Short mmCIF file of C-alpha atoms in Angstrom, two decimals:
data_model
loop_
_atom_site.label_atom_id
_atom_site.label_comp_id
_atom_site.label_asym_id
_atom_site.label_seq_id
_atom_site.Cartn_x
_atom_site.Cartn_y
_atom_site.Cartn_z
CA MET A 63 3.34 -9.24 -1.23
CA SER A 64 2.73 -6.12 -2.77
CA LEU A 65 -0.26 -4.54 -4.05
CA SER A 66 0.12 -2.17 -7.01
CA ILE A 67 -2.15 0.11 -8.51
CA GLN A 68 0.78 1.45 -10.70
CA ARG A 69 1.88 -1.47 -13.08
CA GLU A 70 4.71 0.30 -14.72
CA LEU A 71 6.40 1.21 -11.27
CA THR A 72 6.00 -2.28 -10.05
CA GLU A 73 7.79 -3.70 -12.92
CA LYS A 74 10.36 -0.82 -12.19
CA THR A 75 11.03 -1.28 -8.64
CA ARG A 76 10.56 -5.39 -8.52
CA PRO A 77 8.84 -6.36 -5.22
CA PRO A 78 9.29 -10.06 -4.60
CA ARG A 79 5.08 -10.73 -5.30
CA ALA A 80 2.53 -8.10 -6.59
CA LEU A 81 -0.90 -8.07 -7.35
CA PHE A 82 -1.89 -5.56 -10.12
CA LEU A 83 -5.38 -3.92 -10.04
CA ARG A 84 -6.25 -1.16 -12.67
CA TRP A 85 -8.04 0.74 -10.25
CA PRO A 86 -7.64 4.77 -9.26
CA TYR A 87 -5.14 5.41 -7.07
CA GLY A 88 -5.59 5.85 -3.67
CA HIS A 89 -7.72 2.62 -4.05
CA PRO A 90 -5.69 -0.69 -3.82
CA LEU A 91 -7.74 -2.12 -1.68
CA GLY A 92 -11.49 -0.70 -3.50
CA GLU A 93 -14.15 1.37 -2.57
CA PRO A 94 -14.70 3.01 1.15
CA PHE A 95 -16.68 1.12 3.43
CA LYS A 96 -17.69 -1.96 0.57
CA ALA A 97 -15.93 -4.65 3.56
CA ALA A 98 -16.29 -7.89 1.13
CA GLN A 99 -14.73 -6.16 -1.61
CA GLN A 100 -11.82 -5.10 0.32
CA ARG A 101 -11.09 -8.79 2.14
CA TRP A 102 -11.77 -10.31 -1.38
CA VAL A 103 -8.83 -7.95 -2.35
CA LEU A 104 -6.72 -8.94 0.76
CA CYS A 105 -7.21 -12.70 0.36
CA GLU A 106 -6.60 -12.61 -3.29
CA ALA A 107 -3.22 -11.31 -1.76
CA LEU A 108 -2.67 -14.01 0.67
CA GLN A 109 -3.50 -16.64 -1.89
CA ALA A 110 -1.04 -15.34 -3.90
CA LEU A 111 1.65 -15.30 -1.14
CA VAL A 112 1.43 -18.67 -0.28
CA SER A 113 1.13 -19.86 -4.34
CA MET A 114 3.44 -17.14 -6.20
CA GLN A 115 6.94 -19.57 -6.57
CA THR A 116 8.80 -17.03 -9.46
CA PRO A 117 10.42 -14.00 -7.59
CA GLY A 118 9.02 -10.90 -9.18
CA THR A 119 6.15 -12.04 -10.47
CA ILE A 120 3.08 -9.35 -11.03
CA LEU A 121 -0.34 -11.29 -11.30
CA ASP A 122 -3.04 -9.12 -12.86
CA LEU A 123 -6.55 -9.15 -11.24
CA PRO A 124 -9.42 -8.87 -13.59
CA TYR A 125 -11.45 -6.36 -11.55
CA ARG A 126 -13.05 -3.65 -13.33
CA TRP A 127 -13.51 -0.43 -11.09
CA ARG A 128 -17.11 -0.41 -10.04
CA LYS A 129 -18.50 -3.02 -12.03
CA PRO A 130 -19.86 -6.06 -10.32
CA GLY A 131 -17.27 -8.69 -8.69
CA PRO A 132 -17.73 -12.10 -6.83
CA TRP A 133 -17.71 -10.62 -3.55
CA GLU A 134 -20.97 -8.99 -4.11
CA GLY A 135 -22.99 -11.68 -4.05
CA GLY A 136 -21.91 -12.46 -0.45
CA GLU A 137 -19.37 -15.07 -1.91
CA GLU A 138 -16.24 -15.53 -0.05
CA LEU A 139 -12.61 -16.01 -1.58
CA ARG A 140 -11.34 -19.51 0.69
CA VAL A 141 -7.99 -19.19 1.15
CA LYS A 142 -5.77 -22.28 0.21
CA SER A 143 -2.89 -22.17 2.85
CA MET B 10 -0.49 26.30 2.53
CA ASN B 11 2.33 27.56 0.18
CA LEU B 12 2.35 27.18 -4.43
CA HIS B 13 4.05 23.95 -4.55
CA ARG B 14 1.95 22.07 -2.10
CA TRP B 15 -1.19 23.40 -4.25
CA GLN B 16 0.40 22.44 -7.81
CA THR B 17 1.20 19.27 -6.25
CA ARG B 18 -2.39 18.51 -5.37
CA PHE B 19 -3.69 19.75 -8.49
CA PHE B 20 -1.12 17.11 -10.17
CA ALA B 21 -2.34 14.35 -8.05
CA LEU B 22 -6.22 14.88 -9.21
CA LEU B 23 -4.86 14.95 -12.43
CA PHE B 24 -2.75 12.03 -12.51
CA SER B 25 -5.63 10.12 -10.39
CA ARG B 26 -7.96 10.85 -13.16
CA PHE B 27 -5.87 10.22 -16.24
CA PRO B 28 -3.34 7.20 -15.02
CA GLY B 29 -1.78 7.03 -18.28
CA LEU B 30 -0.47 10.62 -17.58
CA THR B 31 1.45 8.75 -14.85
CA ALA B 32 2.92 6.18 -17.26
CA ARG B 33 4.16 8.13 -19.58
CA TRP B 34 6.03 10.52 -17.23
CA LEU B 35 7.38 7.15 -15.85
CA LYS B 36 9.02 5.94 -18.90
CA ARG B 37 10.59 9.34 -18.69
CA GLN B 38 12.61 9.01 -15.71
CA ARG B 39 15.63 6.96 -14.68
CA LEU B 40 14.64 4.91 -11.38
CA HIS B 41 17.25 3.34 -8.89
CA ASP B 42 18.08 -0.16 -9.99
CA TYR B 43 16.63 -2.40 -7.25
CA GLY B 44 18.46 -5.64 -8.71
CA PRO B 45 16.51 -8.91 -8.93
CA PRO B 46 13.69 -9.18 -6.81
CA PRO B 47 14.13 -10.38 -2.95
CA TRP B 48 12.63 -13.88 -2.13
CA THR B 49 11.86 -15.57 0.95
CA ARG B 50 9.18 -18.28 1.05
CA LEU B 51 6.78 -18.40 3.57
CA PRO B 52 7.87 -20.49 6.51
CA LYS B 53 4.34 -21.58 7.91
CA PRO B 54 1.23 -22.26 6.78
CA LEU B 55 -1.08 -19.34 6.97
CA PRO B 56 -3.30 -19.99 9.88
CA ALA B 57 0.09 -20.24 11.85
CA CYS B 58 1.41 -16.74 10.64
CA THR B 59 1.86 -13.15 11.87
CA ILE B 60 0.76 -10.64 9.66
CA ALA B 61 1.88 -6.75 9.35
CA LEU B 62 0.86 -4.27 6.77
CA VAL B 63 3.35 -1.66 5.32
CA THR B 64 1.58 1.41 3.71
CA THR B 65 3.07 4.02 1.15
CA ALA B 66 -0.31 5.89 1.86
CA GLY B 67 0.94 8.70 4.08
CA VAL B 68 -1.36 7.67 7.41
CA HIS B 69 -0.64 8.38 10.47
CA LEU B 70 -1.48 8.79 13.75
CA ARG B 71 -3.43 12.57 14.79
CA ASP B 72 -0.23 12.57 17.12
CA ASP B 73 2.87 11.82 15.24
CA GLU B 74 4.81 14.49 13.28
CA PRO B 75 3.27 14.62 9.55
CA PHE B 76 5.58 13.85 6.86
CA ASP B 77 7.14 16.69 5.26
CA MET B 78 4.84 17.79 2.13
CA VAL B 79 7.05 21.07 1.62
CA ASP B 80 10.18 19.16 0.62
CA LYS B 81 9.90 18.69 -3.20
CA GLU B 82 12.26 15.43 -2.76
CA GLY B 83 9.55 13.92 -0.32
CA ASP B 84 10.20 12.06 3.20
CA PRO B 85 11.88 8.97 3.61
CA THR B 86 10.73 8.41 7.47
CA TYR B 87 8.15 6.18 8.12
CA ARG B 88 5.25 6.10 11.14
CA VAL B 89 4.37 3.52 13.71
CA ILE B 90 0.91 2.41 13.56
CA PRO B 91 -0.29 0.45 16.37
CA GLN B 92 -2.84 -1.96 15.38
CA LYS B 93 -4.99 -1.22 18.62
CA THR B 94 -5.64 2.13 17.20
CA PRO B 95 -8.89 3.80 17.19
CA ARG B 96 -9.47 4.38 13.84
CA ASN B 97 -10.21 8.05 14.34
CA HIS B 98 -6.60 8.82 15.67
CA LEU B 99 -5.63 7.98 12.05
CA CYS B 100 -5.00 11.08 9.24
CA ILE B 101 -3.24 10.83 5.91
CA THR B 102 -0.49 13.60 4.94
CA HIS B 103 0.07 12.93 1.86
CA ASP B 104 -0.22 15.61 -1.55
CA TYR B 105 0.47 13.19 -3.94
CA TYR B 106 -2.67 11.53 -4.46
CA ASP B 107 -6.50 11.96 -4.00
CA HIS B 108 -6.83 10.23 -0.46
CA ARG B 109 -10.39 11.85 -0.15
CA ASP B 110 -11.90 8.42 -0.15
CA ALA B 111 -8.96 7.02 2.68
CA ASP B 112 -10.02 9.77 4.49
CA LYS B 113 -13.70 8.25 5.46
CA ASP B 114 -12.42 4.63 5.33
CA VAL B 115 -8.65 3.93 5.61
CA ASN B 116 -8.91 0.44 4.94
CA ILE B 117 -8.99 1.25 1.44
CA VAL B 118 -5.25 1.74 2.25
CA LEU B 119 -4.19 0.20 5.18
CA PRO B 120 -6.66 -3.01 6.02
CA LEU B 121 -6.74 -2.69 9.21
CA ASP B 122 -10.04 -3.76 10.22
CA ARG B 123 -9.87 -6.33 7.58
CA LEU B 124 -7.00 -8.00 8.33
CA GLN B 125 -8.27 -8.32 12.12
CA GLU B 126 -11.37 -10.25 10.83
CA LEU B 127 -9.11 -12.43 8.70
CA ALA B 128 -7.70 -13.43 12.16
CA ASN B 129 -11.21 -14.08 13.90
CA ASP B 130 -11.44 -16.30 11.34
CA GLU B 131 -8.13 -17.81 11.55
CA VAL B 132 -7.27 -17.66 7.75
CA ILE B 133 -4.26 -16.12 9.84
CA GLY B 134 -2.81 -16.76 12.60
CA THR B 135 -2.67 -13.32 14.00
CA VAL B 136 -1.82 -9.78 13.44
CA ALA B 137 0.70 -8.10 14.23
CA PRO B 138 0.81 -5.26 16.95
CA PHE B 139 2.69 -2.66 15.02
CA HIS B 140 2.31 -1.49 11.01
CA TYR B 141 4.17 0.83 9.38
CA SER B 142 3.25 3.80 7.27
CA PHE B 143 5.80 5.67 4.81
CA MET B 144 4.79 8.27 2.08
CA GLY B 145 5.31 6.99 -1.40
CA HIS B 146 6.74 10.51 -2.30
CA ILE B 147 10.60 9.59 -2.34
CA ASP B 148 12.74 11.03 -4.33
CA GLY B 149 16.69 12.47 -4.81
CA ARG B 150 18.64 12.15 -2.32
CA HIS B 151 16.15 10.84 0.38
CA VAL B 152 16.17 7.52 -2.18
CA ALA B 153 19.40 6.86 -0.42
CA ARG B 154 18.12 7.47 2.76
CA LEU B 155 15.39 5.16 2.66
CA LEU B 156 17.33 1.71 1.13
CA THR B 157 19.98 2.53 3.73
CA GLU B 158 18.23 3.77 6.74
CA THR B 159 14.58 3.60 7.10
CA ALA B 160 13.22 0.81 5.04
CA PRO B 161 16.45 -1.72 7.14
CA GLU B 162 14.99 -0.41 10.28
CA VAL B 163 11.25 -1.19 9.64
CA ALA B 164 12.58 -4.77 8.32
CA ARG B 165 14.35 -5.41 11.61
CA ARG B 166 11.05 -4.16 13.85
CA LEU B 167 9.00 -6.65 11.78
CA LYS B 168 12.06 -9.19 12.31
CA GLN B 169 12.17 -8.70 15.92
CA GLU B 170 8.33 -8.77 16.14
CA ARG B 171 8.09 -12.09 14.67
CA VAL B 172 6.38 -11.34 11.50
CA GLU B 173 6.18 -13.49 8.56
CA ALA B 174 4.60 -11.59 5.98
CA GLY B 175 3.65 -7.89 4.90
CA GLU B 176 1.03 -6.92 3.33
CA GLY B 177 1.53 -3.30 1.41
#
């Protein structure tokens, strides 16, 4: 399961499964010390690991850099195994 | 520090500030053809899986030999990161992106603590004892060594360590 912040490069290297975040280089999991945000992204990756069925799928996550996300209110992403 | 490293760091800051530049640069590059994506189904439910991390962020132990920042074609070698490593024993050698935030909290490029928390909460089975780190600038003659030697070696090690999935 690959976490990408450079979609064009991921399209060319073609990992089996990838999540894409339009976030700055060096920040695939988010901002430093924002544990809830980091955990959310990691859970998205684990969920995609379970649910993706087609080789080469790249899923674009909707989260915007330094904008509020669902992790802000203490909500947790439940990973369905 | 030599001129090459200063230039690299300058361009890393520039490309971090303006990601569109990388996309334009990529269009002009002839990258290796990796063929169709490989595929393995997850063999077990996540709560029974052992998960490892593989990063290209240039993370290594302070006692390790740093990645080569002088060779313009990069460095195809890897470093082993034991899960139990005290976080202040880790550092980053990678001039090709701005890692000042990752220097403060390595979890934004290598989520060791978050993965352990998910194991504690039984979302995954266990955290693998070792994770693996590359430095993501690998070009020219080093691509072949990555493909034929170092990446397969990491894959073999992960298999020996009975890892079901890698996140990276």
